[in-house]
CSV table of C-alpha atoms and ligand atoms in Angstrom, one decimal:
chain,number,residue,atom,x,y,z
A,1,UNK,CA,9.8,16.6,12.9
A,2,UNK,CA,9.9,13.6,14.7
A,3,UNK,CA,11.9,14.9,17.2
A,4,UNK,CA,9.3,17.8,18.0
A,5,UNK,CA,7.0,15.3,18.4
A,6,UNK,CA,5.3,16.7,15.3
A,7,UNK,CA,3.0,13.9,13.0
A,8,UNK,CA,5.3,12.3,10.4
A,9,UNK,CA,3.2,10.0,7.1
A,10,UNK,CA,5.4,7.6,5.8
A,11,UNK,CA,4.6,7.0,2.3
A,12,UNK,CA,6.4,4.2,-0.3
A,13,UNK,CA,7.7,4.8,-3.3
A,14,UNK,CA,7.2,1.3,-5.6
A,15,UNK,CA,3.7,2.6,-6.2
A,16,UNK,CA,6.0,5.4,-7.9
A,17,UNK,CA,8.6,3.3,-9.8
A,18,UNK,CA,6.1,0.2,-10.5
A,19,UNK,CA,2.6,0.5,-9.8
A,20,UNK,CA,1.9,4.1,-11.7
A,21,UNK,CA,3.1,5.0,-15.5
A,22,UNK,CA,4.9,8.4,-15.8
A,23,UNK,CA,3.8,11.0,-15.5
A,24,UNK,CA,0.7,9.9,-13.5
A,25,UNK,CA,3.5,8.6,-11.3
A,26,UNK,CA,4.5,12.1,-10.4
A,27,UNK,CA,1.3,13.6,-10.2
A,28,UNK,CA,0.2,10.7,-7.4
A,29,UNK,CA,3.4,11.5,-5.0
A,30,UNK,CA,3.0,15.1,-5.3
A,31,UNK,CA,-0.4,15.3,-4.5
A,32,UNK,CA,0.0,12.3,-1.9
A,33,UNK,CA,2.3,14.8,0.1
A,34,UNK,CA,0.0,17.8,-0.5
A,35,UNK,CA,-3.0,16.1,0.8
A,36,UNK,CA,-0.9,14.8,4.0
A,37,UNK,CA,0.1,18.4,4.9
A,38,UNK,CA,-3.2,20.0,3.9
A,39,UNK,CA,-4.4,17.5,6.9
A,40,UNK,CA,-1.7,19.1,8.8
A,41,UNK,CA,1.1,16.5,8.9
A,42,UNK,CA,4.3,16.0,7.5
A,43,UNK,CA,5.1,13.8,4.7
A,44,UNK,CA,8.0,11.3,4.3
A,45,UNK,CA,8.2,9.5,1.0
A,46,UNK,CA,10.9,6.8,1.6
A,47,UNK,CA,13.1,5.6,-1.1
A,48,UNK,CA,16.7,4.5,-1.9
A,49,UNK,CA,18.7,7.4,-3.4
A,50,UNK,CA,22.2,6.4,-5.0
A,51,UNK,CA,22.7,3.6,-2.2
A,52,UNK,CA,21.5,5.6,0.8
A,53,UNK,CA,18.0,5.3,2.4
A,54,UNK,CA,16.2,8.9,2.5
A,55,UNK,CA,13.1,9.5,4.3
A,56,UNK,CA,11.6,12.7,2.8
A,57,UNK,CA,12.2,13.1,-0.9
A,58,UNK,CA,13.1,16.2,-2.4
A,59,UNK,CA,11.7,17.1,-6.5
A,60,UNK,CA,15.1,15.4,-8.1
A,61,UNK,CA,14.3,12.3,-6.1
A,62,UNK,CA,10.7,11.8,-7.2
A,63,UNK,CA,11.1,12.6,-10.2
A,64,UNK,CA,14.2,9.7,-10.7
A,65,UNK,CA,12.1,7.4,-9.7
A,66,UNK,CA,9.3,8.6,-11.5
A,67,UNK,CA,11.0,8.5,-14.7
A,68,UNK,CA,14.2,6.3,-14.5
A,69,UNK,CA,13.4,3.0,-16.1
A,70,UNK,CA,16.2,0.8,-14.1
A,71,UNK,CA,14.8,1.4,-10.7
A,72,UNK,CA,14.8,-1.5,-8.5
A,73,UNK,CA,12.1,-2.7,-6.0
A,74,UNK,CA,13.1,-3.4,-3.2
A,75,UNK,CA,11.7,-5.5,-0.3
A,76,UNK,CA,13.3,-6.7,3.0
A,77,UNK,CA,15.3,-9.2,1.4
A,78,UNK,CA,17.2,-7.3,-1.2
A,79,UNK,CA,17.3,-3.8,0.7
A,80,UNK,CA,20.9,-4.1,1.6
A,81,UNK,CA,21.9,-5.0,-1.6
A,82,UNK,CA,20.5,-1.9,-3.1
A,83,UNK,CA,22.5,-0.2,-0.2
A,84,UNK,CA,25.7,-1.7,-1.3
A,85,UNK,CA,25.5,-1.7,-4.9
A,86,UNK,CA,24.5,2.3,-4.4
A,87,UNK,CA,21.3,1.7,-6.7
A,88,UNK,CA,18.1,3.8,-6.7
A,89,UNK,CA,15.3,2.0,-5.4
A,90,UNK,CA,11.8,1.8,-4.9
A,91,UNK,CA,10.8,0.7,-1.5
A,92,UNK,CA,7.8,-1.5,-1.4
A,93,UNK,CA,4.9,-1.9,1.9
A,94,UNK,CA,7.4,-4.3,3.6
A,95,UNK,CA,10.7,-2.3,3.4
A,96,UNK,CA,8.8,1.1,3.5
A,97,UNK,CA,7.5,0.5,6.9
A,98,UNK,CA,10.4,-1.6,8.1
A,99,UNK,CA,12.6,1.8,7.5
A,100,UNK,CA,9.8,4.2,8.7
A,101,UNK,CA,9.5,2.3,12.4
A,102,UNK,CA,13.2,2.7,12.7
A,103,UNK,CA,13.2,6.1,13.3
A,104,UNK,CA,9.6,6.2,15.0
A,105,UNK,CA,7.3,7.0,12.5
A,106,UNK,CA,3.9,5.7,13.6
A,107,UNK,CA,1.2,6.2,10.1
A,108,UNK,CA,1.9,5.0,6.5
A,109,UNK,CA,-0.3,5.4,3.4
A,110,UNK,CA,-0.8,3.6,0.3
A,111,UNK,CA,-3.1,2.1,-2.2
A,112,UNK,CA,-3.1,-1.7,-1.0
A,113,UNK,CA,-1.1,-3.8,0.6
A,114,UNK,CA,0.5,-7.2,-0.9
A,115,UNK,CA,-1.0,-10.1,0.2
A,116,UNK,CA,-1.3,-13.8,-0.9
A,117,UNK,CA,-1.6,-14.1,-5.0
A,118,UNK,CA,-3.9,-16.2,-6.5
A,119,UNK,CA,-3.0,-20.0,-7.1
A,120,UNK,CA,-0.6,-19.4,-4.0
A,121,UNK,CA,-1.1,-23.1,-3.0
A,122,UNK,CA,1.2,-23.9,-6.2
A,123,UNK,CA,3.4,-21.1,-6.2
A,124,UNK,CA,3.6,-19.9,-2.6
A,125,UNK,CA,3.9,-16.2,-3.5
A,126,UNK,CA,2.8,-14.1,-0.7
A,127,UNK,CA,3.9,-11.2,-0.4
A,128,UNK,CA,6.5,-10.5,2.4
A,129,UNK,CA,4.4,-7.7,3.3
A,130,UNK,CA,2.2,-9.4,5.1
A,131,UNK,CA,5.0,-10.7,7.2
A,132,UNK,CA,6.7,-7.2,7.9
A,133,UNK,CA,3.3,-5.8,8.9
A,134,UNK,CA,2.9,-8.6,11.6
A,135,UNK,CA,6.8,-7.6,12.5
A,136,UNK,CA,6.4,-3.4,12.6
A,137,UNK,CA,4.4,-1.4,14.7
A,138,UNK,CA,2.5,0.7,11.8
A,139,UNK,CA,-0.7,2.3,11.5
A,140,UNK,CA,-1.1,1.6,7.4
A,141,UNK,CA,-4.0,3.2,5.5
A,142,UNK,CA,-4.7,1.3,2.9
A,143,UNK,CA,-7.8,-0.2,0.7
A,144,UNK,CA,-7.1,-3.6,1.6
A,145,UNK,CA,-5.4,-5.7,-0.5
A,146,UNK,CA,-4.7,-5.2,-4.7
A,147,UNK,CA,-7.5,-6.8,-6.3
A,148,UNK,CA,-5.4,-9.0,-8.0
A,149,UNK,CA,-4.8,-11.0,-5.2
A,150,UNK,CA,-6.7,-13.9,-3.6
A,151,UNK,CA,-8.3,-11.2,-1.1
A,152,UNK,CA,-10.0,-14.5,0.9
A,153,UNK,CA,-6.9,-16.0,1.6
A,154,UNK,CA,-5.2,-12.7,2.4
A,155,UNK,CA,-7.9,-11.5,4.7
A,156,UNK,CA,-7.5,-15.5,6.4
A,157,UNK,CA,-3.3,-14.6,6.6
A,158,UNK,CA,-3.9,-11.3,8.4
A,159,UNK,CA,-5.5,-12.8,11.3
A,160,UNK,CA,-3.3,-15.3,11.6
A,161,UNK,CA,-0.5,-13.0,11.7
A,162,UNK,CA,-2.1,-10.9,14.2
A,163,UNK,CA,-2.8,-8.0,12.3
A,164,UNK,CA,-5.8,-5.8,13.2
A,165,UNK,CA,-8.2,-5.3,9.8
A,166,UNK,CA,-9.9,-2.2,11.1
A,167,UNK,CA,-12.9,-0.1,9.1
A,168,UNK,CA,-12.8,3.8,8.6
A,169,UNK,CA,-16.3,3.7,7.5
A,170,UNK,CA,-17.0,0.4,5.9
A,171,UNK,CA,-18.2,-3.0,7.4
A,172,UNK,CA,-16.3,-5.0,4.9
A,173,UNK,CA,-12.8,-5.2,3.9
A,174,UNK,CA,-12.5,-2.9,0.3
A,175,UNK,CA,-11.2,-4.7,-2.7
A,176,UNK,CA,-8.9,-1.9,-3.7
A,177,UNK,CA,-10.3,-1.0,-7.2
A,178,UNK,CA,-13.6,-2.6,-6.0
A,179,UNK,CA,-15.6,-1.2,-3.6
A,180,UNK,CA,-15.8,-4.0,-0.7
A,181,UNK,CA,-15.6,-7.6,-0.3
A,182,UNK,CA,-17.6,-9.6,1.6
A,183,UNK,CA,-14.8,-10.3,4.2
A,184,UNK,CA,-16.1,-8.5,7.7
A,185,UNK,CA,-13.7,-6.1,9.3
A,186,UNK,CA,-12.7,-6.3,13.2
A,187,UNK,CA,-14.5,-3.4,13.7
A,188,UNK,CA,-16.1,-0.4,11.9
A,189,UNK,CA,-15.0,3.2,13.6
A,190,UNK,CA,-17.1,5.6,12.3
A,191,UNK,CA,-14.8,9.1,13.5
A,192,UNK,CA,-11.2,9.5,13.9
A,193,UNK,CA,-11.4,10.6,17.4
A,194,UNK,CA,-12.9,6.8,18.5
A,195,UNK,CA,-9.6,4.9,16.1
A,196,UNK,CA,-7.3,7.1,17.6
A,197,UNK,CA,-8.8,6.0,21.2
A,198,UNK,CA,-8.4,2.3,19.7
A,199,UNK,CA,-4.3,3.1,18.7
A,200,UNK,CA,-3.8,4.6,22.0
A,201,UNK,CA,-5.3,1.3,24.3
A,202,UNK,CA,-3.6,-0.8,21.8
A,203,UNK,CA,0.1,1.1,22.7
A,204,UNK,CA,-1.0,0.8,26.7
A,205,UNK,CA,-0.8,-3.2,26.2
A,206,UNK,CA,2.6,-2.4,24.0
A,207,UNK,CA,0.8,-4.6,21.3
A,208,UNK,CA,3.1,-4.9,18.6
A,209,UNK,CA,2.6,-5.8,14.7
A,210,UNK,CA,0.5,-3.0,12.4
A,211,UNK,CA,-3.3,-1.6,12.3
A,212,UNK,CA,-4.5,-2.0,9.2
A,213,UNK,CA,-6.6,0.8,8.1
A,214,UNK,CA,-9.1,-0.3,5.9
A,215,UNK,CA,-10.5,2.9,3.7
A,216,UNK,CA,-12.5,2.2,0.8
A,217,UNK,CA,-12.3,3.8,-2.7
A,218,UNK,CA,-15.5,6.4,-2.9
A,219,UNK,CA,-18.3,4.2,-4.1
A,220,UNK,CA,-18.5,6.2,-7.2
A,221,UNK,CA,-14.9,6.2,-8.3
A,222,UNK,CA,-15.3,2.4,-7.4
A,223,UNK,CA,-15.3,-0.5,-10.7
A,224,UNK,CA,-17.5,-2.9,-10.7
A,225,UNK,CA,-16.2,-6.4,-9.3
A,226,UNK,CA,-17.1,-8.4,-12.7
A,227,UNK,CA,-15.5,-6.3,-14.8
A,228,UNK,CA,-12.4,-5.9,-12.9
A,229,UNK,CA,-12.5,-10.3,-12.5
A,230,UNK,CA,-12.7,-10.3,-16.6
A,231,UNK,CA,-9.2,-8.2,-16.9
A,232,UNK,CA,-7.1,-10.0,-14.2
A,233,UNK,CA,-8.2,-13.5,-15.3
A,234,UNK,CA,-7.1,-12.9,-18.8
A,235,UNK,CA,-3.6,-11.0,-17.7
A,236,UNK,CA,-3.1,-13.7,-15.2
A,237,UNK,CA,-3.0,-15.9,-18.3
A,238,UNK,CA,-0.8,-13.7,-20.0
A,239,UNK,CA,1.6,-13.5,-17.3
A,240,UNK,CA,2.2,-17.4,-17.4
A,241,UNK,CA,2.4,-17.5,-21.2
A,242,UNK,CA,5.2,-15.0,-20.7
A,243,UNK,CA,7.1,-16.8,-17.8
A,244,UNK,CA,6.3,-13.5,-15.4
A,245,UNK,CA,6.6,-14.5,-11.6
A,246,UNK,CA,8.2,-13.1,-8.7
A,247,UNK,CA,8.6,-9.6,-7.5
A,248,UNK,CA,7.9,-8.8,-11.4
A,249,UNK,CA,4.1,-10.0,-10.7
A,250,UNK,CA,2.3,-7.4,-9.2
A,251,UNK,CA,3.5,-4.8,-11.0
A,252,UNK,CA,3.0,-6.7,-14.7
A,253,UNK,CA,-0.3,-7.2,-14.0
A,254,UNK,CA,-1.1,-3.9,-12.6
A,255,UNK,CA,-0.1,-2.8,-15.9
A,256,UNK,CA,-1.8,-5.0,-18.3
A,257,UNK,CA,-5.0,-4.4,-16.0
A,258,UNK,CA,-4.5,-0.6,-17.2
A,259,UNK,CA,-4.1,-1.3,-20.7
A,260,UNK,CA,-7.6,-3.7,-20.8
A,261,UNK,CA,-9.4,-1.4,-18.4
A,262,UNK,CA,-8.5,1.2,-20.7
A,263,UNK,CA,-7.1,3.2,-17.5
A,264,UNK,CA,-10.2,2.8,-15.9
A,265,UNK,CA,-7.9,1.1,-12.8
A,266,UNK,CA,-5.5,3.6,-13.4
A,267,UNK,CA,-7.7,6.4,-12.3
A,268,UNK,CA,-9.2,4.5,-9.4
A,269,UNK,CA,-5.8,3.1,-8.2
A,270,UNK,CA,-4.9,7.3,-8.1
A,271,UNK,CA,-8.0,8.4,-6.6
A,272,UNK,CA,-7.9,5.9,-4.0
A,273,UNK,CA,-3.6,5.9,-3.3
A,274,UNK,CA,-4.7,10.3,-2.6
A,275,UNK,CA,-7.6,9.7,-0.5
A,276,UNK,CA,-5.5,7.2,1.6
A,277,UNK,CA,-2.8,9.5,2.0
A,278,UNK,CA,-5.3,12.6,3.1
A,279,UNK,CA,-7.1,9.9,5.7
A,280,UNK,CA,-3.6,9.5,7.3
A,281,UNK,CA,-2.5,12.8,7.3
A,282,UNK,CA,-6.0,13.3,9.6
A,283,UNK,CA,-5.3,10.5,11.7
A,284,UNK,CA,-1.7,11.6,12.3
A,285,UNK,CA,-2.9,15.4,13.3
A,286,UNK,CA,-5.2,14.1,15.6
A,287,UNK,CA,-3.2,11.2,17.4
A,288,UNK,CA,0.1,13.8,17.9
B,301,PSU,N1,-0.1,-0.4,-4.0
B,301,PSU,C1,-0.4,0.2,-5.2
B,301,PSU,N2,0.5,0.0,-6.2
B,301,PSU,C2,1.7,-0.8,-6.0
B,301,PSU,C3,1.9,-1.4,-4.8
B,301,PSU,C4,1.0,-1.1,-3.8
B,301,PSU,O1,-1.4,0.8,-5.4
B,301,PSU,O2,2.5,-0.9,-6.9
B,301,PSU,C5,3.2,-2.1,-4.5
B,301,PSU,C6,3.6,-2.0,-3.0
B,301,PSU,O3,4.8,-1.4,-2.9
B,301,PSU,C7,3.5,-3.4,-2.4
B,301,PSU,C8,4.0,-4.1,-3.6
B,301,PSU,O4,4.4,-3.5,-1.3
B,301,PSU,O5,3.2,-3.5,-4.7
B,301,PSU,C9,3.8,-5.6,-3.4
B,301,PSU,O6,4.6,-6.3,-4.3
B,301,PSU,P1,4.8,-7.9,-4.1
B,301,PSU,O7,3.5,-8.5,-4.4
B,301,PSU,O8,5.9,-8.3,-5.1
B,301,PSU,O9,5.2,-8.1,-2.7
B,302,MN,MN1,5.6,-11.9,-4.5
């Protein structure tokens, strides 16, 4: 495909392994690749598969790290190991896109990014996503950040890094399973035809570093902001009376959110992870 010049959307696999509980997990990547070819482009769910990288899945793949419970997540800094040690791993944002630049993909879909966590100033966990997307030329659909995060600060880190926070539709940076922040965008494009103008001037100057995407859950899949604050306070909390920290975080509290939210986040994290993936898949048809 990328050869023939044809679109390619790039689409991670920790969502998969960690973010998703089977067989939700299964349903989400399936219907992520449908939605990206139904928008005629080609999807390429990356992943590590018995020590070797494969871009494009096949049903055995997905379905091993749908289900297998000692899946590893990977990042940039223990990719190689994973490599080495012939594991099968979950690619997260960072190594995702790291592995889909490198042979010339150009979109990537997924539900939101990493970004910098909440109490950050003590702990300094911030996601090395941010830092790959300032390294890796990638046009990343995405509802902003996980709400779990401190989306201020993360919004603050993206400019500094250089990263473009563009709108699909929305003045206001999303808040993944909240509608919006309050956090402007860089700019609103209303059609795909005026953002794909936008990606072309931007490859004229050879800019490098990613376009993030910012599409917003529909407003009426959307949770309310209060509600969502109430669950992530009290399995923050947890998550320190347990010792959880680390690249075991995110994916922790995703899941206890689930559990309070009685899957409430769990259906909006799907809805949104799908639409994401169609929104590429258009983008990708049209800029090819
Ligand atoms: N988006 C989701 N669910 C997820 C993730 C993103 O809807 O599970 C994953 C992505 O792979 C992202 C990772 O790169 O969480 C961030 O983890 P960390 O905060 O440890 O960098
Ligand atoms: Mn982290």
């Amino acid at each position: 495909a990328i050869d023939n010049n044809k679109p390619v959307v790039a689409l991670e696999s920790t969502l998969i392994s960690h973010g998703l509980p089977y067989p939700k997990n299964l349903e989400v990547a399936k219907a992520s690749e449908d939605v990206v070819r139904s928008q005629g482009s080609i999807p390429a769910t990356i992943a590590i598969i018995n020590g070797k990288v494969k871009i494009g899945l096949n049903n055995n793949d997905m379905s091993i790290l749908a289900e297998s419970k000692n899946i590893k997540k990977v990042s940039r800094h223990n990719l190689v190991i994973s490599l080495q040690n012939k594991d099968n791993a979950a690619t997260t944002v960072a190594s995702t896109i790291y592995l889909a630049a490198l042979i010339g993909i150009k979109f990537f879909a997924t539900g939101g990014i990493g970004g910098v966590h909440l109490d950050a100033e003590n702990t300094f966990d911030i996601s090395s996503d941010l830092n790959e997307l300032s390294k890796t030329n990638m046009y990343v659909v995405c509802s902003g950040a996980k709400s779990i995060l401190d989306l201020d600060k993360t919004y603050e880190k993206l400019e500094t890094l250089g990263i473009s926070r563009i709108g699909f539709n929305t003045d206001y940076m999303p808040g993944f399973w909240y509608y919006q922040t309050d956090k402007q965008v860089d700019y609103n494009y209303k059609t795909a035809d005026e953002l794909v103008n936008y990606l072309n001037i931007r490859e004229n100057i050879k800019q490098d570093g990613s376009v993030l995407i910012f599409n917003p859950i529909p407003k009426e899949k959307a949770i309310k902001k209060k509600l969502i604050d109430d669950w992530i306070q009290s399995s923050i909390y947890k998550a320190k009376d347990k010792l959880i920290n680390g690249k075991d975080l995110t994916p922790f509290l995703i899941n206890e959110i689930n559990i309070l939210s009685k899957n409430e986040t769990l259906k909006a994290n799907m809805e949104l992870i799908i639409n994401n993936a169609s929104i590429a898949g258009k983008l990708a048809a049209k800029y090819f």
